[in-house]
PDB file of C-alpha atoms in Angstrom:
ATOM      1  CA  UNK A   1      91.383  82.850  73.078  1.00 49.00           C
ATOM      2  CA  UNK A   2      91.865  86.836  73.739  1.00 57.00           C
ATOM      3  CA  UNK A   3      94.552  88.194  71.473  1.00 62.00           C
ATOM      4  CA  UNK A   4      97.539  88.826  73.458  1.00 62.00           C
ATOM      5  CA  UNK A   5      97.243  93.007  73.469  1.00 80.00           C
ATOM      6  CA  UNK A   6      94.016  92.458  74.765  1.00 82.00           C
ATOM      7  CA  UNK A   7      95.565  89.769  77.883  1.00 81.00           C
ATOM      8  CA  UNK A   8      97.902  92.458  78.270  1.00 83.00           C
ATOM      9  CA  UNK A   9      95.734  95.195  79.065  1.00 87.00           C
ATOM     10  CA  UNK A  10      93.785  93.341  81.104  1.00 88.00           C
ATOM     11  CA  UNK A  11      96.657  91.848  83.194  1.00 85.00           C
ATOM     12  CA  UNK A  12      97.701  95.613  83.710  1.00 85.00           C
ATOM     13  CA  UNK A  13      94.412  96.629  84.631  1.00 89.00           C
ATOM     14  CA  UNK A  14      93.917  93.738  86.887  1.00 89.00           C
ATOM     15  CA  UNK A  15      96.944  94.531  89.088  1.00 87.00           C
ATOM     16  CA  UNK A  16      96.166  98.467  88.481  1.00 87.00           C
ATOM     17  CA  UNK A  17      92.987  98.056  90.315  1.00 90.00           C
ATOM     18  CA  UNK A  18      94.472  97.035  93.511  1.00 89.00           C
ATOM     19  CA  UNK A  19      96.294 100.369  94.553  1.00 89.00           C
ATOM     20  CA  UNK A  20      93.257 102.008  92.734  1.00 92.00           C
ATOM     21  CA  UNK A  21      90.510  99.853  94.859  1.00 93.00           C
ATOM     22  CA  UNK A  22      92.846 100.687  97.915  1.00 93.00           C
ATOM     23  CA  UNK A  23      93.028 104.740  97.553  1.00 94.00           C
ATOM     24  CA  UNK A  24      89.157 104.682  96.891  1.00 96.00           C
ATOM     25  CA  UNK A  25      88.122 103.321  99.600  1.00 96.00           C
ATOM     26  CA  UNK A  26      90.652 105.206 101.861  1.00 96.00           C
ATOM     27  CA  UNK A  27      88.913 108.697 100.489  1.00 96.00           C
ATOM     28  CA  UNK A  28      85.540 106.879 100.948  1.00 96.00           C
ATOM     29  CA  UNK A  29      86.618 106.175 104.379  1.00 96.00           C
ATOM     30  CA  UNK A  30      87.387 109.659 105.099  1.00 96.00           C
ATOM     31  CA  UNK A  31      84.452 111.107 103.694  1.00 95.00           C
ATOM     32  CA  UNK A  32      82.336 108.773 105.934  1.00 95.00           C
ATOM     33  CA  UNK A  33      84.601 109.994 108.857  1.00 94.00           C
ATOM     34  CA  UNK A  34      83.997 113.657 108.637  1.00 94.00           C
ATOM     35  CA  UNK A  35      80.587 113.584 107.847  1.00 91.00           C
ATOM     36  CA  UNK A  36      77.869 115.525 110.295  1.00 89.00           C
ATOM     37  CA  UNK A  37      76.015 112.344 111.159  1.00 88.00           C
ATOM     38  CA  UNK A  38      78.146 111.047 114.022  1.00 88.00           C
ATOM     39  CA  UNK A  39      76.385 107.363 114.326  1.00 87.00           C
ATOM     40  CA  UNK A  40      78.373 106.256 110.882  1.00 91.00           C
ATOM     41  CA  UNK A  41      81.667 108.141 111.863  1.00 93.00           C
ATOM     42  CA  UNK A  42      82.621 104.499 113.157  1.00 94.00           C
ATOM     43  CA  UNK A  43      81.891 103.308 109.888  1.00 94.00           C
ATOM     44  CA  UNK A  44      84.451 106.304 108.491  1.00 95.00           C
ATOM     45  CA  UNK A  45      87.307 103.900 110.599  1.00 96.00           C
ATOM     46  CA  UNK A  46      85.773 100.586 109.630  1.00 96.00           C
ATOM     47  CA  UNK A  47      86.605 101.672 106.006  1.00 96.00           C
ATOM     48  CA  UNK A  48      90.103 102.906 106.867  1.00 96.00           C
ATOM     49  CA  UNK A  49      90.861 100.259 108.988  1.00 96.00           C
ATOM     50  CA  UNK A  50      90.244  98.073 105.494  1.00 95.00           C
ATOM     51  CA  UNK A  51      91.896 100.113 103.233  1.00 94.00           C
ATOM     52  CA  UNK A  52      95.093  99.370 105.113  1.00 95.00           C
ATOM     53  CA  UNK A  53      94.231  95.491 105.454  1.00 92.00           C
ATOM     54  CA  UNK A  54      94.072  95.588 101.875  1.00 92.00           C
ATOM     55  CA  UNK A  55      97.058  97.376 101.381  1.00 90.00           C
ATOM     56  CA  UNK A  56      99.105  95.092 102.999  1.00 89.00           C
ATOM     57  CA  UNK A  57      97.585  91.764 102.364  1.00 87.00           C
ATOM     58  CA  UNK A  58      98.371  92.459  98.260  1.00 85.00           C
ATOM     59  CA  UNK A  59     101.837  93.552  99.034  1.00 84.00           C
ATOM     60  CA  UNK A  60     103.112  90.620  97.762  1.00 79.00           C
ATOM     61  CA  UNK A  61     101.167  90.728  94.577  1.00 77.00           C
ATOM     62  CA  UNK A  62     102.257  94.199  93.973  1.00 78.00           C
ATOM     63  CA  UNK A  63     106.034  92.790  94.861  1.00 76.00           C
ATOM     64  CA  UNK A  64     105.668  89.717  91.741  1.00 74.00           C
ATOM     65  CA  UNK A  65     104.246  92.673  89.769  1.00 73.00           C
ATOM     66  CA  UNK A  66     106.898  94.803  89.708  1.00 73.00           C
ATOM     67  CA  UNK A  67     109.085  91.747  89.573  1.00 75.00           C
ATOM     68  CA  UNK A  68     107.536  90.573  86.445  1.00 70.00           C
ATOM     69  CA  UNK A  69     108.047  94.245  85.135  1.00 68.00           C
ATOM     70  CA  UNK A  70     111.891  94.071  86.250  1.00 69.00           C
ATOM     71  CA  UNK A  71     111.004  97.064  88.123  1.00 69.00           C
ATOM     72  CA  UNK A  72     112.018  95.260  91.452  1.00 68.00           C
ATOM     73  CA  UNK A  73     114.528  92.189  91.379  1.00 69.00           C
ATOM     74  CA  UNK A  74     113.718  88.751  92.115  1.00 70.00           C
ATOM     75  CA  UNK A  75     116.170  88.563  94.480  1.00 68.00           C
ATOM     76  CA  UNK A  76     114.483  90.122  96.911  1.00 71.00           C
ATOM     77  CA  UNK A  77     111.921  86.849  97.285  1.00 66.00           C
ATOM     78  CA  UNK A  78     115.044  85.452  98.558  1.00 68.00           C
ATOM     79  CA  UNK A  79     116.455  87.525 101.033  1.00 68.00           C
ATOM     80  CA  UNK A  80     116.427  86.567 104.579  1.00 66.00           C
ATOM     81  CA  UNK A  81     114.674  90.057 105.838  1.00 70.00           C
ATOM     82  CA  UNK A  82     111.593  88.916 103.360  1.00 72.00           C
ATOM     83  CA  UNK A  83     110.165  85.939 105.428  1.00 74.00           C
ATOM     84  CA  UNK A  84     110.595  87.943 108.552  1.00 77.00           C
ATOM     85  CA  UNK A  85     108.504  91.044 106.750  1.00 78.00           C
ATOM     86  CA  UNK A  86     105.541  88.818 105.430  1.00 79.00           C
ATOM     87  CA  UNK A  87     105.628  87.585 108.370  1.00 80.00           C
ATOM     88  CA  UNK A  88     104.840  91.335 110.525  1.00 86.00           C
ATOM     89  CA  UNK A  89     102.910  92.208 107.386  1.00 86.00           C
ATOM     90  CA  UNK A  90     100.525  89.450 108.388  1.00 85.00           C
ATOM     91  CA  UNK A  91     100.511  89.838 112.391  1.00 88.00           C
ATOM     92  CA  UNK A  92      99.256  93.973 111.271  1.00 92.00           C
ATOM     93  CA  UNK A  93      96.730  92.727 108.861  1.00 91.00           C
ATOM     94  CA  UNK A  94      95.768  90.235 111.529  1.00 91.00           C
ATOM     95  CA  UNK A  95      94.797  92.569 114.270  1.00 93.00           C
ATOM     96  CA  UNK A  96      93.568  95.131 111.672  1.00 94.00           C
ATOM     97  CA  UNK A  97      91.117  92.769 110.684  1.00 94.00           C
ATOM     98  CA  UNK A  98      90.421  91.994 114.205  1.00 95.00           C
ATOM     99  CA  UNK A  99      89.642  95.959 114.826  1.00 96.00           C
ATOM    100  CA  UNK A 100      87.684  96.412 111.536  1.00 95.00           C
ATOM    101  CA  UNK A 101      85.331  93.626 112.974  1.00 96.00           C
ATOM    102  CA  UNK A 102      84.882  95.518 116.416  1.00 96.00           C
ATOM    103  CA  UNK A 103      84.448  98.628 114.775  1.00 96.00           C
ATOM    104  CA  UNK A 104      81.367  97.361 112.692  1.00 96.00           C
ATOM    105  CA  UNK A 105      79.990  95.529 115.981  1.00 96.00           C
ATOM    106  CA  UNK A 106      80.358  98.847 117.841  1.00 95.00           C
ATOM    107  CA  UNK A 107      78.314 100.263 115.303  1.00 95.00           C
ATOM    108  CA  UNK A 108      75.661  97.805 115.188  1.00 94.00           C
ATOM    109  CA  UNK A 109      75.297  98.374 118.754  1.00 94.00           C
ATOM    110  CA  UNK A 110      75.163 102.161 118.478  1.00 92.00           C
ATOM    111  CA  UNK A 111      72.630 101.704 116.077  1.00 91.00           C
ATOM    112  CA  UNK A 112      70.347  98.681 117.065  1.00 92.00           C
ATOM    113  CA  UNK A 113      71.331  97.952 120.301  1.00 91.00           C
ATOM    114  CA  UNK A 114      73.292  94.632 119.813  1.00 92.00           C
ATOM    115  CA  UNK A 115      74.698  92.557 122.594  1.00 92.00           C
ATOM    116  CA  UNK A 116      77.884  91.159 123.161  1.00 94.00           C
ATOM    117  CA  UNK A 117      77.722  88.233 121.778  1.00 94.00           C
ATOM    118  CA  UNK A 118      78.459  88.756 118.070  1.00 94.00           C
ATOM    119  CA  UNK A 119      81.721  90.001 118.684  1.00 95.00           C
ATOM    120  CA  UNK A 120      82.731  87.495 120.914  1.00 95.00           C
ATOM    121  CA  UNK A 121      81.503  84.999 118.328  1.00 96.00           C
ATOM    122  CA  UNK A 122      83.742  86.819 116.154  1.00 96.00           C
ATOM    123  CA  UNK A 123      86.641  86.881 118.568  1.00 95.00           C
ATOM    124  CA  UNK A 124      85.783  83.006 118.750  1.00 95.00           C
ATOM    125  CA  UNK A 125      85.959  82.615 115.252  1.00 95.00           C
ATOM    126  CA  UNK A 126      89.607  84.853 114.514  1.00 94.00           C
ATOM    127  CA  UNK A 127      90.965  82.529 117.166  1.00 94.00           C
ATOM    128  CA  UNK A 128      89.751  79.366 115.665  1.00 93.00           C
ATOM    129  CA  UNK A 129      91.084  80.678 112.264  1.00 91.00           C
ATOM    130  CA  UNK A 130      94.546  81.155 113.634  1.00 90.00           C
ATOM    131  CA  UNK A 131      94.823  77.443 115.704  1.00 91.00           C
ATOM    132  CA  UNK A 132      93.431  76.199 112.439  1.00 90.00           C
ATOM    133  CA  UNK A 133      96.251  77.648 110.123  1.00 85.00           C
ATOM    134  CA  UNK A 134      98.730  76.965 112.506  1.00 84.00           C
ATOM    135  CA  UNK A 135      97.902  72.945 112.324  1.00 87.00           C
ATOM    136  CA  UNK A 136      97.995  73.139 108.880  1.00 84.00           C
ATOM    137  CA  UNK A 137     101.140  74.213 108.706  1.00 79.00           C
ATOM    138  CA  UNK A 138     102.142  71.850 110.869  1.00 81.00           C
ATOM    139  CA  UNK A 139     100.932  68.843 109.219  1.00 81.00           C
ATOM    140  CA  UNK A 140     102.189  70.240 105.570  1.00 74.00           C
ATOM    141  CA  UNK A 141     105.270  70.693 106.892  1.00 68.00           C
ATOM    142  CA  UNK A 142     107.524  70.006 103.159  1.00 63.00           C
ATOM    143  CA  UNK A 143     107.460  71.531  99.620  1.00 56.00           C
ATOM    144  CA  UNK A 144     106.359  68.803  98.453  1.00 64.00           C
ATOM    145  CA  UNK A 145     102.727  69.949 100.065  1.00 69.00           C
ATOM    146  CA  UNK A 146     102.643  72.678  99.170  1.00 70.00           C
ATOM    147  CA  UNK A 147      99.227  72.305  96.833  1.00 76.00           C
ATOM    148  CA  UNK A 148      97.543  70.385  99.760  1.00 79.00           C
ATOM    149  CA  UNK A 149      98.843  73.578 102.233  1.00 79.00           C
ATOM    150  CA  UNK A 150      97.715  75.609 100.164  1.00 79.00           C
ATOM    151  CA  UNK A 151      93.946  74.241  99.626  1.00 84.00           C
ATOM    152  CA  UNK A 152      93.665  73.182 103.257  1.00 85.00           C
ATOM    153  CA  UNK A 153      94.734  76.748 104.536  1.00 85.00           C
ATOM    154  CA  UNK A 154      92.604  78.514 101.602  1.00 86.00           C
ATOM    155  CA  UNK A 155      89.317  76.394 102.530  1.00 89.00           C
ATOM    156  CA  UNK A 156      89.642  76.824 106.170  1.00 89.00           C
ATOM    157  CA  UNK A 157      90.328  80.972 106.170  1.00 90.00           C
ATOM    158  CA  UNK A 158      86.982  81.113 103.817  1.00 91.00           C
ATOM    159  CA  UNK A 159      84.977  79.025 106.172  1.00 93.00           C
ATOM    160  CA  UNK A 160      86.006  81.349 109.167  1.00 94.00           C
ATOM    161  CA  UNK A 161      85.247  84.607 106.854  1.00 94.00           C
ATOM    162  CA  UNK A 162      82.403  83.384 105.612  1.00 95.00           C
ATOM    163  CA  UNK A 163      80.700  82.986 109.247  1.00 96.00           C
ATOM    164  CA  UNK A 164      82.396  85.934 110.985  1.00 96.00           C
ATOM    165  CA  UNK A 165      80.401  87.792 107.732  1.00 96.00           C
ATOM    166  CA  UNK A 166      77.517  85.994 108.066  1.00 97.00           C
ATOM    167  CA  UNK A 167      77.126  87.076 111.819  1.00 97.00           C
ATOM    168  CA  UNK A 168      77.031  90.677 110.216  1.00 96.00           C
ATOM    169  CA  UNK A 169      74.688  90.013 107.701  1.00 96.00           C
ATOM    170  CA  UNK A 170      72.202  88.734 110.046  1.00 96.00           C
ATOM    171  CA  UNK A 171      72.312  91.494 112.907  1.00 96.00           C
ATOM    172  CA  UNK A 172      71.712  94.110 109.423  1.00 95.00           C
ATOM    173  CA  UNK A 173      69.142  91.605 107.858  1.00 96.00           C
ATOM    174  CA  UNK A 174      66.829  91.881 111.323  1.00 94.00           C
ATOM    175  CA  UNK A 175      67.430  95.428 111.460  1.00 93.00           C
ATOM    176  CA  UNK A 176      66.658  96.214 107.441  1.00 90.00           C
ATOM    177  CA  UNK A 177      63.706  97.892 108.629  1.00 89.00           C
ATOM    178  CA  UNK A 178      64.475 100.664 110.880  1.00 88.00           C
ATOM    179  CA  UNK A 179      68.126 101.105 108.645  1.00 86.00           C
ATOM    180  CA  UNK A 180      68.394 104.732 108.125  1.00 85.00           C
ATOM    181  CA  UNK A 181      72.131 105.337 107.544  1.00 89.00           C
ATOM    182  CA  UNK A 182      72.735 102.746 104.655  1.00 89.00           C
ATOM    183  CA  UNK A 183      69.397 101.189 103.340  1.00 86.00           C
ATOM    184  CA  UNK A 184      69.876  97.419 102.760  1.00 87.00           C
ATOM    185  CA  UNK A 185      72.994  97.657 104.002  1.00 91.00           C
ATOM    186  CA  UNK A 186      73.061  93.713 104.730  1.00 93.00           C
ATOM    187  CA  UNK A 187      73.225  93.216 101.090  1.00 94.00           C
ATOM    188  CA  UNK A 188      76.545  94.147 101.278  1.00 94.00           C
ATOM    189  CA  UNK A 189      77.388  91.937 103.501  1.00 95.00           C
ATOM    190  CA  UNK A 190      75.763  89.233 101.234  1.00 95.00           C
ATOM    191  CA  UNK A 191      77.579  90.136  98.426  1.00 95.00           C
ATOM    192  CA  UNK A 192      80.939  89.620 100.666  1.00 94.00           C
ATOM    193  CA  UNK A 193      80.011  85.795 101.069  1.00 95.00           C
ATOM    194  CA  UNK A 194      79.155  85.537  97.402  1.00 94.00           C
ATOM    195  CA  UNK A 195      82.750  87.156  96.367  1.00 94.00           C
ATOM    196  CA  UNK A 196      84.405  84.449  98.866  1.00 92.00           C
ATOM    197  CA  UNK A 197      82.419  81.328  97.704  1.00 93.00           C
ATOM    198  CA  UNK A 198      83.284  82.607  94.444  1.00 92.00           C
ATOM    199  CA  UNK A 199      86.829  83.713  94.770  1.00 90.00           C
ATOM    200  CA  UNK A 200      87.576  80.615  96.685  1.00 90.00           C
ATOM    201  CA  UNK A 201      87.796  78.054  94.222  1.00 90.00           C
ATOM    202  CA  UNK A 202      89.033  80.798  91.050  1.00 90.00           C
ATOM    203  CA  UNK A 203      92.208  81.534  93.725  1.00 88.00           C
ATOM    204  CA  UNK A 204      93.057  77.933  94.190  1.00 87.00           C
ATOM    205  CA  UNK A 205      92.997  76.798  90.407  1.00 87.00           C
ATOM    206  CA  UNK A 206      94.875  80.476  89.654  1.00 84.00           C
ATOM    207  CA  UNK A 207      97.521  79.708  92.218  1.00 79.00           C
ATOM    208  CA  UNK A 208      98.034  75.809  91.520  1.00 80.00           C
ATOM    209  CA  UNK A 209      96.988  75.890  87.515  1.00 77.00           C
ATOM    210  CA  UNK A 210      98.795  79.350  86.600  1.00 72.00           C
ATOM    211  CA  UNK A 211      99.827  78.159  83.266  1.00 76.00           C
ATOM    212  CA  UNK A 212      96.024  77.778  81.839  1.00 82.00           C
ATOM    213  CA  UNK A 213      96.053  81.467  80.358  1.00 81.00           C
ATOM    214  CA  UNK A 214      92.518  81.326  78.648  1.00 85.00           C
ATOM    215  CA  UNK A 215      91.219  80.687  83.163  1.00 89.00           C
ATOM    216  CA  UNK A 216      93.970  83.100  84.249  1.00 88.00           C
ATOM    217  CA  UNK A 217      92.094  85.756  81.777  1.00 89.00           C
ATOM    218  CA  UNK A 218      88.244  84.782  83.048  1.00 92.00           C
ATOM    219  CA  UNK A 219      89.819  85.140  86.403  1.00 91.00           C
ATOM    220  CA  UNK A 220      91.180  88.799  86.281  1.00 92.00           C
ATOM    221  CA  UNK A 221      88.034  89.624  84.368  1.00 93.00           C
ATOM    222  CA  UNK A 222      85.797  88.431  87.143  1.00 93.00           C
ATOM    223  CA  UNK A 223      88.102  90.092  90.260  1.00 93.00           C
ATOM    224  CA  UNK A 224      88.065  93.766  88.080  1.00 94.00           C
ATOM    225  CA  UNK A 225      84.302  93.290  88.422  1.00 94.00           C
ATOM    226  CA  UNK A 226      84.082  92.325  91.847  1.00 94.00           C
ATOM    227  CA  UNK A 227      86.164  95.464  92.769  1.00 94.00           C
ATOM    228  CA  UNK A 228      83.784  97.797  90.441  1.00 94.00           C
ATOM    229  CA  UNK A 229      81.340  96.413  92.375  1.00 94.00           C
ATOM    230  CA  UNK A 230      83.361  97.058  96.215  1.00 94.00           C
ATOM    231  CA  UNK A 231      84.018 100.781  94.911  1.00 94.00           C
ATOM    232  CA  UNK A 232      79.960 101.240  94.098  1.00 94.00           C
ATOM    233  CA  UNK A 233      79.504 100.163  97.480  1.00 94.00           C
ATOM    234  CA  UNK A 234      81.863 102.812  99.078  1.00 95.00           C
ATOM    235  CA  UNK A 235      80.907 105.338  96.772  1.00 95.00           C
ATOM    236  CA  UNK A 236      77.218 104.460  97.536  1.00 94.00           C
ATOM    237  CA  UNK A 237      78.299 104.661 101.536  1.00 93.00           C
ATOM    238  CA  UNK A 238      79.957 107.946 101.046  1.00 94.00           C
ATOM    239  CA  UNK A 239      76.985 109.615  99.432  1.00 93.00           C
ATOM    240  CA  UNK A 240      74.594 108.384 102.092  1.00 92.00           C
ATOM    241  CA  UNK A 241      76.989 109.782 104.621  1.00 91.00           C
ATOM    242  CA  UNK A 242      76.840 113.211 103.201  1.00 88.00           C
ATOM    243  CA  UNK A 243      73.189 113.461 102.139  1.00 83.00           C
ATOM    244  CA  UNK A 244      70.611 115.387 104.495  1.00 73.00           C
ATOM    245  CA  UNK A 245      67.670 113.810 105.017  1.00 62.00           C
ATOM    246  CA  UNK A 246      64.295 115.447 104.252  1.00 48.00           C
ATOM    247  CA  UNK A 247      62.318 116.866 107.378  1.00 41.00           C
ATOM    248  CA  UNK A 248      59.016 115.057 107.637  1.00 40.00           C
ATOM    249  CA  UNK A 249      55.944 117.204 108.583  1.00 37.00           C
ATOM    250  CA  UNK A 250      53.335 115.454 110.573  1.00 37.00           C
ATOM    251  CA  UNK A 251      49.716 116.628 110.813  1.00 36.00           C
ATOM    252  CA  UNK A 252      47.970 115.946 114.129  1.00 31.00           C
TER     253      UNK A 252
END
């Protein structure tokens, strides 16, 4: 088992990472945005557009972190004005993550051509997600179920993500070869599905088994590298955004 300075610093660099992850990819996002090759502007506001998602969807992390640094009092968990704000908070990141979605179809359709369908599809598939998690609710309606809420509403948002990315990664797999903007740009996409079949399962035991402090350490450990990994890829958009290509000379 880690040594307790060593948990500690990694706890602190595990919640540290989220404002971090969320400010990088906000200047990635505007870097992409002002850059001279209009097609991947779009992308510019796909990136802000999750920068904010992000921002909200860990407020409530950052909330128990302050909490557990008595920064913020617990107190507040309590209040009447919270549910109602978690509850806004989600209806924003809801239709942010609706626009992010339609901003990447619009420009895979600027790009290759793509039809409507995807992002209908898509549309399909948020809609699905949200009837889904509202009969969940529904049927686990007590405390005492919570744990089986919790799984049931877990599994079924990583089955919806999981397609709605996979529709992505296909229309960028079939158009790998005439990719100019972002080369292999569908492995990105790939590496989205593998951080959700992966996170699924590490999320569940860390919010049901939060005790187990030798798992709670492999898990922080693994989500720091998955977001090392999510700023490389911004980074790595940003660059490509900004870099001139070189002027072929053809011979006749």
């Amino acid at each position: 088992m880690a040594s307790l300075s060593v948990i500690e610093l990694v706890k602190h660099i595990f919640y540290l990472r989220i404002p971090v992850v969320i400010v990088y990819i906000f200047v990635c996002g505007f870097l992409i945005l002002i850059s001279s090759k209009r097609e991947m502007r779009i992308l510019g506001i796909w990136a802000l557009l999750v920068g904010t998602g992000n921002c909200l969807s860990n407020i409530r992390l950052l909330l128990e972190y302050l909490c557990s640094k008595n920064l913020v009092s617990q107190d507040i968990f309590r209040k009447d004005g919270y549910i109602s704000f978690m509850n806004l908070v989600g209806l924003i990141t809801l239709a942010l993550y609706i626009a992010r979605n339609i901003m990447m179809w619009l420009y895979e359709k600027r790009n290759y051509g793509t039809k409507n369908a995807p992002i209908i599809a898509i549309i399909i598939l948020i809609i699905c997600n949200m009837t889904s998690r509202y009969i969940i609710s529904m049927t686990f309606r007590s405390y005492d179920q919570y744990k089986s809420m919790l799984i049931a509403t877990s599994c079924s948002e990583a089955v919806f993500s999981i397609a709605i990315v996979a529709i992505h990664l296909v229309i960028f797999f079939k158009n790998r070869a005439i990719d100019r903007n972002i080369p292999k740009f569908w492995l990105f996409h790939l590496y989205a599905i593998i951080t959700a079949v992966t996170s699924l399962p590490m999320d569940l035991k860390a919010n049901l088994d939060y005790n187990n402090d030798n798992f709670i350490f492999i898990y922080m450990l693994v989500c720091i590298m998955f977001s090392i990994f999510t700023l490389s890829f911004y980074t790595y958009a940003a660059i490509r955004a900004h870099k001139q290509e070189t002027a072929q000379t053809w011979y006749y």
